[in-house]
CSV table of C-alpha atoms in Angstrom, one decimal:
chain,number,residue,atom,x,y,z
A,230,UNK,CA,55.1,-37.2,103.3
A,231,UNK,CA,56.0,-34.1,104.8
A,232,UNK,CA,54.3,-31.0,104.3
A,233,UNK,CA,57.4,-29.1,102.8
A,234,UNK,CA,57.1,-31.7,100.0
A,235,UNK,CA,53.6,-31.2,99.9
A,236,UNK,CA,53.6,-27.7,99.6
A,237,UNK,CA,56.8,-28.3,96.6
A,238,UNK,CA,54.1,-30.7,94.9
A,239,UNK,CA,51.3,-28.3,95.1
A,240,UNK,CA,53.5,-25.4,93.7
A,241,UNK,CA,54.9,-27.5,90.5
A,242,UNK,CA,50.9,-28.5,89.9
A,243,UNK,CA,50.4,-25.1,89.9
A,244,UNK,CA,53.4,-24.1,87.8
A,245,UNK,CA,52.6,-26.9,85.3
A,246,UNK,CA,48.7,-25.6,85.3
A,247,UNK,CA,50.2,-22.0,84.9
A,248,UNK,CA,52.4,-22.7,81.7
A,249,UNK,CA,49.6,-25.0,80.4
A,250,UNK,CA,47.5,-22.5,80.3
A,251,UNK,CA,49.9,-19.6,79.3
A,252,UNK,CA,50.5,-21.7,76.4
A,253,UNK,CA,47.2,-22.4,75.7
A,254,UNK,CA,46.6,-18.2,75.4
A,255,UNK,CA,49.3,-17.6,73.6
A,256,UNK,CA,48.4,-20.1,70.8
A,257,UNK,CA,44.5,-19.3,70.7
A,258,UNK,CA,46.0,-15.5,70.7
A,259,UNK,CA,48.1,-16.5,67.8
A,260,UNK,CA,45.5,-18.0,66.3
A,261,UNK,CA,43.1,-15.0,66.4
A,262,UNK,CA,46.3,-13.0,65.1
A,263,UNK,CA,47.0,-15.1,61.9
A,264,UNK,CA,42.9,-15.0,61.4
A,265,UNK,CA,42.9,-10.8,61.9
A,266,UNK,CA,45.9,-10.4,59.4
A,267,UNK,CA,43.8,-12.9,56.6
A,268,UNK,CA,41.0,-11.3,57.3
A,269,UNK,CA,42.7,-7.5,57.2
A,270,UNK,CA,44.3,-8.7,53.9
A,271,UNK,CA,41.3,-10.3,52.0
A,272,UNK,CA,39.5,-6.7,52.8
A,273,UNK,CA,42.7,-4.5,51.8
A,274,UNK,CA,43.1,-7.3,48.3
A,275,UNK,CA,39.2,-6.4,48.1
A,276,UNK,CA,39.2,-2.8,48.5
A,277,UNK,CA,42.2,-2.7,46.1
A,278,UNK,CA,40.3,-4.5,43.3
A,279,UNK,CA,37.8,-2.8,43.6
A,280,UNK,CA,39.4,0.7,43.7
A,281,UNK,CA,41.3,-0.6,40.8
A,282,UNK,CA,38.2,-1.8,38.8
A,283,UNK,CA,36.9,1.8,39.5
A,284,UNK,CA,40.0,3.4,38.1
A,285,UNK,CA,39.8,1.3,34.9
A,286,UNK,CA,36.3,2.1,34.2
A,287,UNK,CA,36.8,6.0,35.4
A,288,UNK,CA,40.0,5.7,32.6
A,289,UNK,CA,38.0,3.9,29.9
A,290,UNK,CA,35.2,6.0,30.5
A,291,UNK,CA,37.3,9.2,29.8
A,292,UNK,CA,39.2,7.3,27.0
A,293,UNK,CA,35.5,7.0,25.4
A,294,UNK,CA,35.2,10.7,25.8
A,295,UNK,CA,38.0,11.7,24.0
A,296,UNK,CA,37.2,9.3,21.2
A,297,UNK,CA,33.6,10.7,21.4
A,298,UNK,CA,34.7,14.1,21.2
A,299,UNK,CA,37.3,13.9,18.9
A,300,UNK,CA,34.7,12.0,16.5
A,301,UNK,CA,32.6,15.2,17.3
A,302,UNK,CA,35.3,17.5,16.5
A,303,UNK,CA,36.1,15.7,13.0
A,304,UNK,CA,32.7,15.3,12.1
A,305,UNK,CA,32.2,19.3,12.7
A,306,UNK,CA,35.5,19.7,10.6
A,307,UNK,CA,34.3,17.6,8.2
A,308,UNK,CA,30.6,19.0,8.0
A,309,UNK,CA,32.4,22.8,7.8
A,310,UNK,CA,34.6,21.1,5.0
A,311,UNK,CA,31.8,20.1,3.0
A,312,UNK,CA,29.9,23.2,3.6
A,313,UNK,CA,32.7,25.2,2.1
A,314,UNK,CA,33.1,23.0,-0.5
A,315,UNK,CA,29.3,23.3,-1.8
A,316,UNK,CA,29.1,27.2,-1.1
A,317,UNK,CA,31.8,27.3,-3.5
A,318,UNK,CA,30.6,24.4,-6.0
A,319,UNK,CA,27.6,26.0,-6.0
A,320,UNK,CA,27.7,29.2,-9.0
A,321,UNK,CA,30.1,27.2,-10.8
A,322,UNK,CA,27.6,24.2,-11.3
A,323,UNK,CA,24.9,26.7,-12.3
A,324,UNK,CA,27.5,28.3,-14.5
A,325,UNK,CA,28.8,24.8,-16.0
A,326,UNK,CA,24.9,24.2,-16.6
A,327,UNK,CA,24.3,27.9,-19.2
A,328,UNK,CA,27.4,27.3,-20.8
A,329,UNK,CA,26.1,23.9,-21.6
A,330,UNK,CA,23.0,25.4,-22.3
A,331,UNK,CA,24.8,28.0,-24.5
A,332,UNK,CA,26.8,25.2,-26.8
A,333,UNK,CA,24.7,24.2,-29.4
A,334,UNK,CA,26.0,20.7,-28.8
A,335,UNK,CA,25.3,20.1,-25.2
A,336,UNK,CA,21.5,21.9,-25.9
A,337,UNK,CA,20.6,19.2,-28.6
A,338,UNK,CA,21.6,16.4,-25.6
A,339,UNK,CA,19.5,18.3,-22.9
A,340,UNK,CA,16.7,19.2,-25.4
A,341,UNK,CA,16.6,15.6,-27.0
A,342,UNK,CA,17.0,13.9,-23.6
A,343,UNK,CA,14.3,15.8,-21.8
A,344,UNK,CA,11.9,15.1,-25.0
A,345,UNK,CA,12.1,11.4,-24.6
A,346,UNK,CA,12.1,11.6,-21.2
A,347,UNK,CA,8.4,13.5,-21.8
A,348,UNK,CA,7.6,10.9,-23.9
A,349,UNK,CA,8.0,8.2,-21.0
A,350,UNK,CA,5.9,10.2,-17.9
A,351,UNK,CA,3.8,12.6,-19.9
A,352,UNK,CA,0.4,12.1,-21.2
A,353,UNK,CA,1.0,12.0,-25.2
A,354,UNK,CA,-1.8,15.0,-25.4
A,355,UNK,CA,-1.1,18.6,-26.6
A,356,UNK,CA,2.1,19.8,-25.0
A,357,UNK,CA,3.3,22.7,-24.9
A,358,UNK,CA,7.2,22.9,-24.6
A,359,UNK,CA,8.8,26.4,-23.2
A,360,UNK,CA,12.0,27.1,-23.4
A,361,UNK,CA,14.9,29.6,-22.9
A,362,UNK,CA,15.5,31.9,-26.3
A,363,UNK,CA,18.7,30.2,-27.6
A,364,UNK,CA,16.3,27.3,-29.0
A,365,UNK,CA,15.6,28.8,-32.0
A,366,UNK,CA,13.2,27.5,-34.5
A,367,UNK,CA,16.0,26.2,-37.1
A,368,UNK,CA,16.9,23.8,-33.7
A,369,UNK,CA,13.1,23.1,-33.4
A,370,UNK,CA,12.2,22.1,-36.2
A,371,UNK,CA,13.6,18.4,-36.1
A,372,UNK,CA,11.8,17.9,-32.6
A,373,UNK,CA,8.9,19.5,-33.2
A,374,UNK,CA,8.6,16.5,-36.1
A,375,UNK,CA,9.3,13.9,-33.7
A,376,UNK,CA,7.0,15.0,-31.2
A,377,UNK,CA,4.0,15.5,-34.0
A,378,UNK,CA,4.2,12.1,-35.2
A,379,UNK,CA,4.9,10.6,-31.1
A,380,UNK,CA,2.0,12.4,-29.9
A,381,UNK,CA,-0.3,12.5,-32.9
A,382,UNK,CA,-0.8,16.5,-31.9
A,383,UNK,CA,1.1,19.2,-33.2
A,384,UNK,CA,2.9,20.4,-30.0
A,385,UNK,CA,2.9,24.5,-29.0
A,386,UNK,CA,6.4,25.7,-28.4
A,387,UNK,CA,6.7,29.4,-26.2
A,388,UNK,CA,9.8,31.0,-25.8
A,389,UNK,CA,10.2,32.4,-22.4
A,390,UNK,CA,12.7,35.4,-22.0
A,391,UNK,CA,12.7,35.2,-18.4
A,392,UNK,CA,13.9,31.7,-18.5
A,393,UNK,CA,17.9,31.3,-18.2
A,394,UNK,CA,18.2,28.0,-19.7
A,395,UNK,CA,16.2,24.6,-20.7
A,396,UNK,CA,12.7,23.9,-21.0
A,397,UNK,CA,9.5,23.5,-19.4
A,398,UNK,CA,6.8,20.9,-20.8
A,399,UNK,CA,3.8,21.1,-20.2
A,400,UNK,CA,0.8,18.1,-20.8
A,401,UNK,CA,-2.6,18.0,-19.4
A,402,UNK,CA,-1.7,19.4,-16.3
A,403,UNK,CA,1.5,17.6,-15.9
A,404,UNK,CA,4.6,19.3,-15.9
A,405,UNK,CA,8.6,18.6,-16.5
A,406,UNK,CA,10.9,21.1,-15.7
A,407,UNK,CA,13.8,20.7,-17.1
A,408,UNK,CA,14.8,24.5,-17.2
A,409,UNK,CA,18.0,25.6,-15.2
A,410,UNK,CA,15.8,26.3,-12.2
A,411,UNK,CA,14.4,23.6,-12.3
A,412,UNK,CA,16.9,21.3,-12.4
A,413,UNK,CA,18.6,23.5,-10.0
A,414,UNK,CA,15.5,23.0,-7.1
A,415,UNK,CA,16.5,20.5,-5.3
A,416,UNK,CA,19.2,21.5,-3.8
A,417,UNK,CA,19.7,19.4,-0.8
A,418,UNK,CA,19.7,16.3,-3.5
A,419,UNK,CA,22.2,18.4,-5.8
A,420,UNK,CA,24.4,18.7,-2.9
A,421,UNK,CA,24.3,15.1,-1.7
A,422,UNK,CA,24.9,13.8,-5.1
A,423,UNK,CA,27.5,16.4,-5.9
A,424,UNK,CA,29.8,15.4,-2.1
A,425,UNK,CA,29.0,11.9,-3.1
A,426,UNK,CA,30.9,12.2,-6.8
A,427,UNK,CA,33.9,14.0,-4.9
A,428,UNK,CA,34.5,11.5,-2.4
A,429,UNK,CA,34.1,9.3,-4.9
A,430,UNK,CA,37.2,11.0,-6.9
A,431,UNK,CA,39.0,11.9,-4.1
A,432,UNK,CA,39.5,7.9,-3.1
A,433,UNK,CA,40.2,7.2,-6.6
């Protein structure tokens, strides 16, 4: 063989080596591309939920907030509501109570209720029954009877001048006060029974 054909042969072995092995780059470079982009695209898909799952929690968390604070703000209005409401109910609820007091009517039903109700959590010894002047002894006289033969004592009755309305019995160091301040005392319980009967009439 001569050497120009040698030297031909040697150059195409080098030429096929060279392409061979250009190839051979280019694919493992393609191969590192196509893994770069997956990888560069599972991190952006990740940092995207992510980012998203910290917006929906950033939004629910202020959507919470305004449902707190509007709850807040109602309850206040509500609270202020009710306070109003009560300051005003107030007077009229100790007014409601002397007129009652003043009706000869509705003062038989508080007298005659308050009596038996004695009767239930008193001891049956001598009582002695104060009361506001407008019980007069003509009003008396049908109770005090009752109570004699219930208690097997004659009970003492004291008018009190100082006393608005009702009465106040007395028994062995027991007490019922059943006067207008009395009833009147506890207030907060007054109020929560009194905003309890208007919601109760204002969903009816």
């Amino acid at each position: 063989m001569k050497l120009e054909d040698r030297q031909r042969g040697l150059l195409n072995l080098v030429a096929e080596y060279r392409e061979r092995e250009c190839r051979r780059l280019l694919d493992e470079a393609d191969a590192q591309a196509r893994d770069l982009v997956r990888q560069a695209y599972r991190r952006e898909r990740a940092h995207l939920h992510a980012r998203v799952v910290a917006e929906r929690s950033r939004a629910q968390a202020r959507i919470q907030a305004a449902r707190a604070e509007r709850a807040t703000r109602d309850r206040w209005a509500s609270e202020r509501s009710s306070a109003e409401l009560l300051t005003a109910a107030w007077p009229r609820l100790r007014e409601i109570l002397l007129s009652r007091w003043h009706d000869p009517a509705h003062r038989r039903r508080w007298v005659s209720g308050y009596l038996r109700r004695g009767q239930a959590v008193l001891p049956l010894g001598i009582w002695t029954v104060r009361h506001a002047p407008e019980w007069g002894e003509d009003e008396r006289a049908a109770d005090a009877e009752m109570l004699a033969r219930a208690l097997r004592h004659e009970p003492r009755f004291e008018t009190d001048g100082d006393m608005d309305a009702g009465l106040i019995i007395e028994s062995e160091g027991a007490v019922l006060d059943a006067s207008l301040d009395g009833l009147l005392r506890d207030r907060p319980r007054l109020e929560a029974r009194l905003l309890a009967l208007l919601e109760k009439g204002g969903g009816a």
